[in-house]
CSV table of C-alpha atoms in Angstrom, one decimal:
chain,number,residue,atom,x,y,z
A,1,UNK,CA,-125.6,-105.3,28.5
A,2,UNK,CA,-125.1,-102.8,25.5
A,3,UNK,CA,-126.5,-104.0,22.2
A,4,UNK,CA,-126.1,-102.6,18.6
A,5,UNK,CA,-128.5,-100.1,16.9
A,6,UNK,CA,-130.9,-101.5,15.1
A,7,UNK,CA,-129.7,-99.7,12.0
A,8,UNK,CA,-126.5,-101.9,11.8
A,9,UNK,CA,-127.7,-105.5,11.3
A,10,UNK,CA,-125.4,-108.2,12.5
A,11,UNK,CA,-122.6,-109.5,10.1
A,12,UNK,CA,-124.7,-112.6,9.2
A,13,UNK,CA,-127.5,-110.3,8.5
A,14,UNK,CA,-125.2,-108.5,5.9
A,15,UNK,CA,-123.8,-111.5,4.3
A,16,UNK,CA,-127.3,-112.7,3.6
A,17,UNK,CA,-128.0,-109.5,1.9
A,18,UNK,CA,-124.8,-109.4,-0.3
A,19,UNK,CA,-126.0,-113.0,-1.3
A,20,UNK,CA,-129.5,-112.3,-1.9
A,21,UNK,CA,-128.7,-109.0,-4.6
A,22,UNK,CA,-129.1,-109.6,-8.2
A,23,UNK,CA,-126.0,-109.4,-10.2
A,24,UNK,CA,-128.2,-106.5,-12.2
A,25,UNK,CA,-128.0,-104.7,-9.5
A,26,UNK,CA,-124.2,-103.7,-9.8
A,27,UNK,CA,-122.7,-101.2,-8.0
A,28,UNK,CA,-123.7,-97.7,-7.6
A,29,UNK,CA,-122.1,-95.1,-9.7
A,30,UNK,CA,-119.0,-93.6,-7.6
A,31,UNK,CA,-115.0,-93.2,-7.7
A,32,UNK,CA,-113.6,-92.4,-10.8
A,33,UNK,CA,-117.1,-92.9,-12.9
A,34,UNK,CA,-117.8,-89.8,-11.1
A,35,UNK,CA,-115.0,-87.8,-13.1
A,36,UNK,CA,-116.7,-89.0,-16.7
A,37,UNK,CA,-120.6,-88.1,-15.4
A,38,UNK,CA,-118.9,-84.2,-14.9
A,39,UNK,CA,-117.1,-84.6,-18.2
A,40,UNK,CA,-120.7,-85.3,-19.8
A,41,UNK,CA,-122.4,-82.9,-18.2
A,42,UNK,CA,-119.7,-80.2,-18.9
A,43,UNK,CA,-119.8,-81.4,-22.3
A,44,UNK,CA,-123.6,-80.5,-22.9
A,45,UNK,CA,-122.8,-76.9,-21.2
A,46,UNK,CA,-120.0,-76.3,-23.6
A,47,UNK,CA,-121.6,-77.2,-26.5
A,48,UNK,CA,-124.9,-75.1,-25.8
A,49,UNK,CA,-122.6,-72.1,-24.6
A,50,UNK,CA,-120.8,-72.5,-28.4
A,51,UNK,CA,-123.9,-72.7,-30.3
A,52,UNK,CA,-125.4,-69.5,-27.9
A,53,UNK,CA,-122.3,-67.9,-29.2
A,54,UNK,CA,-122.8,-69.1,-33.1
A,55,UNK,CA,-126.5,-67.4,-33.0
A,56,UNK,CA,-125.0,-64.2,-31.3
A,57,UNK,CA,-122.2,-64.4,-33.7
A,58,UNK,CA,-124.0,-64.9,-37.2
A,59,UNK,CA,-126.6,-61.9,-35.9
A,60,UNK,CA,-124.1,-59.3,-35.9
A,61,UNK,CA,-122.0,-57.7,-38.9
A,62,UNK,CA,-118.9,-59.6,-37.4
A,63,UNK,CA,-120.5,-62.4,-39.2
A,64,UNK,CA,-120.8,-60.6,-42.8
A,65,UNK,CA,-117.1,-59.6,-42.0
A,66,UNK,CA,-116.2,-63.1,-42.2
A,67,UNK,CA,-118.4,-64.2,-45.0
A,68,UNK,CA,-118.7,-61.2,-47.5
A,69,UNK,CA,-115.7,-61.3,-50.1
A,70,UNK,CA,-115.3,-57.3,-49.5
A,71,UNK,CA,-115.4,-58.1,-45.5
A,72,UNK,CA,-112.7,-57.2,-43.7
A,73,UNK,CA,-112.0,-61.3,-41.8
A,74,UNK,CA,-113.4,-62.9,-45.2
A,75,UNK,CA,-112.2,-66.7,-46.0
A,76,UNK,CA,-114.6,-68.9,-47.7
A,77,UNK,CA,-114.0,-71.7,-44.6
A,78,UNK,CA,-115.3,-69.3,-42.1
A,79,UNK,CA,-119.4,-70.4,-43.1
A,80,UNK,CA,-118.6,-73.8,-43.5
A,81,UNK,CA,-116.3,-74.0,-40.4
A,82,UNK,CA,-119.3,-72.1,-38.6
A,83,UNK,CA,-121.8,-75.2,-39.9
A,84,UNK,CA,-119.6,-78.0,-38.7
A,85,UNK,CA,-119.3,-76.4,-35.5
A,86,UNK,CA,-123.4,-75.9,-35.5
A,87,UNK,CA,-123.3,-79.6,-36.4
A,88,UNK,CA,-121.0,-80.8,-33.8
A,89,UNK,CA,-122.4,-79.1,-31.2
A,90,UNK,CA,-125.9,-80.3,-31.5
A,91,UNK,CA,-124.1,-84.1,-32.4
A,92,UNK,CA,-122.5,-83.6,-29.0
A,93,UNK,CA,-125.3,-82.3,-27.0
A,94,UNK,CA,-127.5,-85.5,-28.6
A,95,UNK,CA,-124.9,-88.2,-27.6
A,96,UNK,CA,-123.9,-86.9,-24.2
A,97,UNK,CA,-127.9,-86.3,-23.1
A,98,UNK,CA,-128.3,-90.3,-24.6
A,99,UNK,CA,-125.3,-91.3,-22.6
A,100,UNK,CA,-125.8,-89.4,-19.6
A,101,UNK,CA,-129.5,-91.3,-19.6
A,102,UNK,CA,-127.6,-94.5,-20.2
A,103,UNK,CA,-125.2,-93.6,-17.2
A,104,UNK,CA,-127.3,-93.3,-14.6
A,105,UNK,CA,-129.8,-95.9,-15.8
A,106,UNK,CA,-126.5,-98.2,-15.1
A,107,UNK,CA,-126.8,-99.6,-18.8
A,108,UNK,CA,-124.4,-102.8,-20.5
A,109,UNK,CA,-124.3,-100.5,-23.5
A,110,UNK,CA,-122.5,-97.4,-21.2
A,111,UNK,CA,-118.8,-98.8,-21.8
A,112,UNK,CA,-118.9,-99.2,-25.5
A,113,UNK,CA,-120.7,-95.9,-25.9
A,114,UNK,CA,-118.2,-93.5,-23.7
A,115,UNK,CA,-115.3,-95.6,-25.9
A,116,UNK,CA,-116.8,-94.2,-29.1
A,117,UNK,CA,-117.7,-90.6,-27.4
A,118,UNK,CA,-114.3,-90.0,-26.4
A,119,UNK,CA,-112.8,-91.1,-29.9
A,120,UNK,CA,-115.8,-88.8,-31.5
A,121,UNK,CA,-114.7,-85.6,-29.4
A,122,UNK,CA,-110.9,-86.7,-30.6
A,123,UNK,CA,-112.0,-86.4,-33.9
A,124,UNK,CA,-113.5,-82.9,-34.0
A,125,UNK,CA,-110.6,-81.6,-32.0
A,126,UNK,CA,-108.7,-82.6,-35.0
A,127,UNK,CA,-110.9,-81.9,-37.6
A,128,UNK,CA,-111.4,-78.3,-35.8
A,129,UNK,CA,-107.4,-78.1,-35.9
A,130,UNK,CA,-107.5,-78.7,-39.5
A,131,UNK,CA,-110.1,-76.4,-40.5
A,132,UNK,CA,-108.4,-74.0,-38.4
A,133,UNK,CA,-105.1,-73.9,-40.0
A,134,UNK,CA,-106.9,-73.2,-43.1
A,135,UNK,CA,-108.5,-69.8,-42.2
A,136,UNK,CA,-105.8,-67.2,-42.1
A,137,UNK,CA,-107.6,-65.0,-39.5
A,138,UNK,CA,-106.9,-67.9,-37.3
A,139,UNK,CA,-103.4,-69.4,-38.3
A,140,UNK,CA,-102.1,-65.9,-37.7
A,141,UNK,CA,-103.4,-65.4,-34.4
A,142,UNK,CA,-101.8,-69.2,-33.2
A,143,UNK,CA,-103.4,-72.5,-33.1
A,144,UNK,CA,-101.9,-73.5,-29.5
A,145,UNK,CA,-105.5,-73.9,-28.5
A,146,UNK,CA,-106.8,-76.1,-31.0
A,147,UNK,CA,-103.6,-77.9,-30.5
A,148,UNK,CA,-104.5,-78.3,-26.8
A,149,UNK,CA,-108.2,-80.0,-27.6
A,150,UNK,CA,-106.2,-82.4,-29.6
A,151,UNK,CA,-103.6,-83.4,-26.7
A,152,UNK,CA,-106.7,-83.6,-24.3
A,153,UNK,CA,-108.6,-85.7,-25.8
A,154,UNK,CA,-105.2,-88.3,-26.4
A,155,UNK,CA,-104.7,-88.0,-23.0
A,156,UNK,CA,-108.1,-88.5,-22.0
A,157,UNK,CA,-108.3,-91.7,-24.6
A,158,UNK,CA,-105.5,-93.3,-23.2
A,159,UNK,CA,-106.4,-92.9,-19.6
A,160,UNK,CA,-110.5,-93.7,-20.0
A,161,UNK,CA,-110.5,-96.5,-22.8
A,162,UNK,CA,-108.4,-98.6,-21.3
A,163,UNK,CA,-110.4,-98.5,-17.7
A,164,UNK,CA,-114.0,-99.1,-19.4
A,165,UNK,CA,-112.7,-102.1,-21.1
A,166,UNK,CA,-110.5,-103.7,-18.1
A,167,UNK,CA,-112.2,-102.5,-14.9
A,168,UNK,CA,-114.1,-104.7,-12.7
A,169,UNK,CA,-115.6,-101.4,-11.1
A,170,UNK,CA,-116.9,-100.1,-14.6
A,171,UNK,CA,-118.2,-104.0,-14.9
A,172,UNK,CA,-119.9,-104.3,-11.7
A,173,UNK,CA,-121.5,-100.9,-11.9
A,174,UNK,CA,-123.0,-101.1,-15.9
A,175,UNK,CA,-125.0,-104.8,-15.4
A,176,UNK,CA,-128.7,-103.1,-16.2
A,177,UNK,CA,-129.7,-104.6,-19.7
A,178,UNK,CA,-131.3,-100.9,-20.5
């Protein structure tokens, strides 16, 4: 008579254990979460990649192009568009590592947190659209860029805010009180 591996247990063995895990446990991190984790980490990448290009940038005489009032790109914006980018970048990399920690500790707090990251990234894509229209270097050249981190991030509000506050996936898999 043939009987079944050892390493699958018999279907009472598996309702015991579904009985006997703690609700903190939740479920592991999977599916759709797994689109967000990349989105996190890509977001810390980004950011360091932008302030690696702010350092090479404000080391070079493109920078006292842009700054100097005899310099061939001058606009007063440019410094102060250059510090809220410095700013935003080291904001972003903060949050995301913080959240990131939060993700994959499984933490109650992860839902309320990626609602206010993803409205925080909407609101330097507009704020970066703003500032941008402002320096004529860049409003000649076309803002269809800037204009695109806007659209993304709308999009990526509608679709993500409304899953981390109705899913019963997002619920069963952020249960640790960390």
């Amino acid at each position: 008579m043939l009987t079944k591996p050892p390493c699958i247990p018999p279907k009472t063995q598996l309702n015991h254990q579904a009985a006997e895990q703690s609700p903190a446990e939740g479920r592991a991190i999977g599916g759709w979460l797994m689109f967000l984790l990349f989105g996190l980490i890509a977001a810390i990448i980004i950011a360091v990649m932008d302030l690696i290009n702010i350092r090479e940038l404000t080391t070079t005489g493109r920078w006292m192009a842009m700054v100097e009032p005899s310099g061939y790109y001058y606009d007063p914006l440019w410094f102060w568009a250059y510090v809220f980018y410095g700013i935003t970048d080291f904001a972003v990399i903060g949050f995301s590592s913080y959240l990131l920690y939060l993700f994959f500790c499984r933490s109650v707090r992860v839902p309320r947190l990626m609602v206010i990251w993803l409205i925080a990234l909407f609101a330097i894509a507009v704020i970066d659209y703003v500032l941008a229209t402002q320096i004529a270097t860049l409003s000649e050249q076309g803002l269809w860029d800037r204009g695109k981190h806007i659209w993304r991030s709308i999009i990526g509000i509608a679709i993500w805010v409304p899953y981390f506050r109705r899913s019963m996936r997002v619920k069963q898999t952020f249960t640790r009180a960390k």
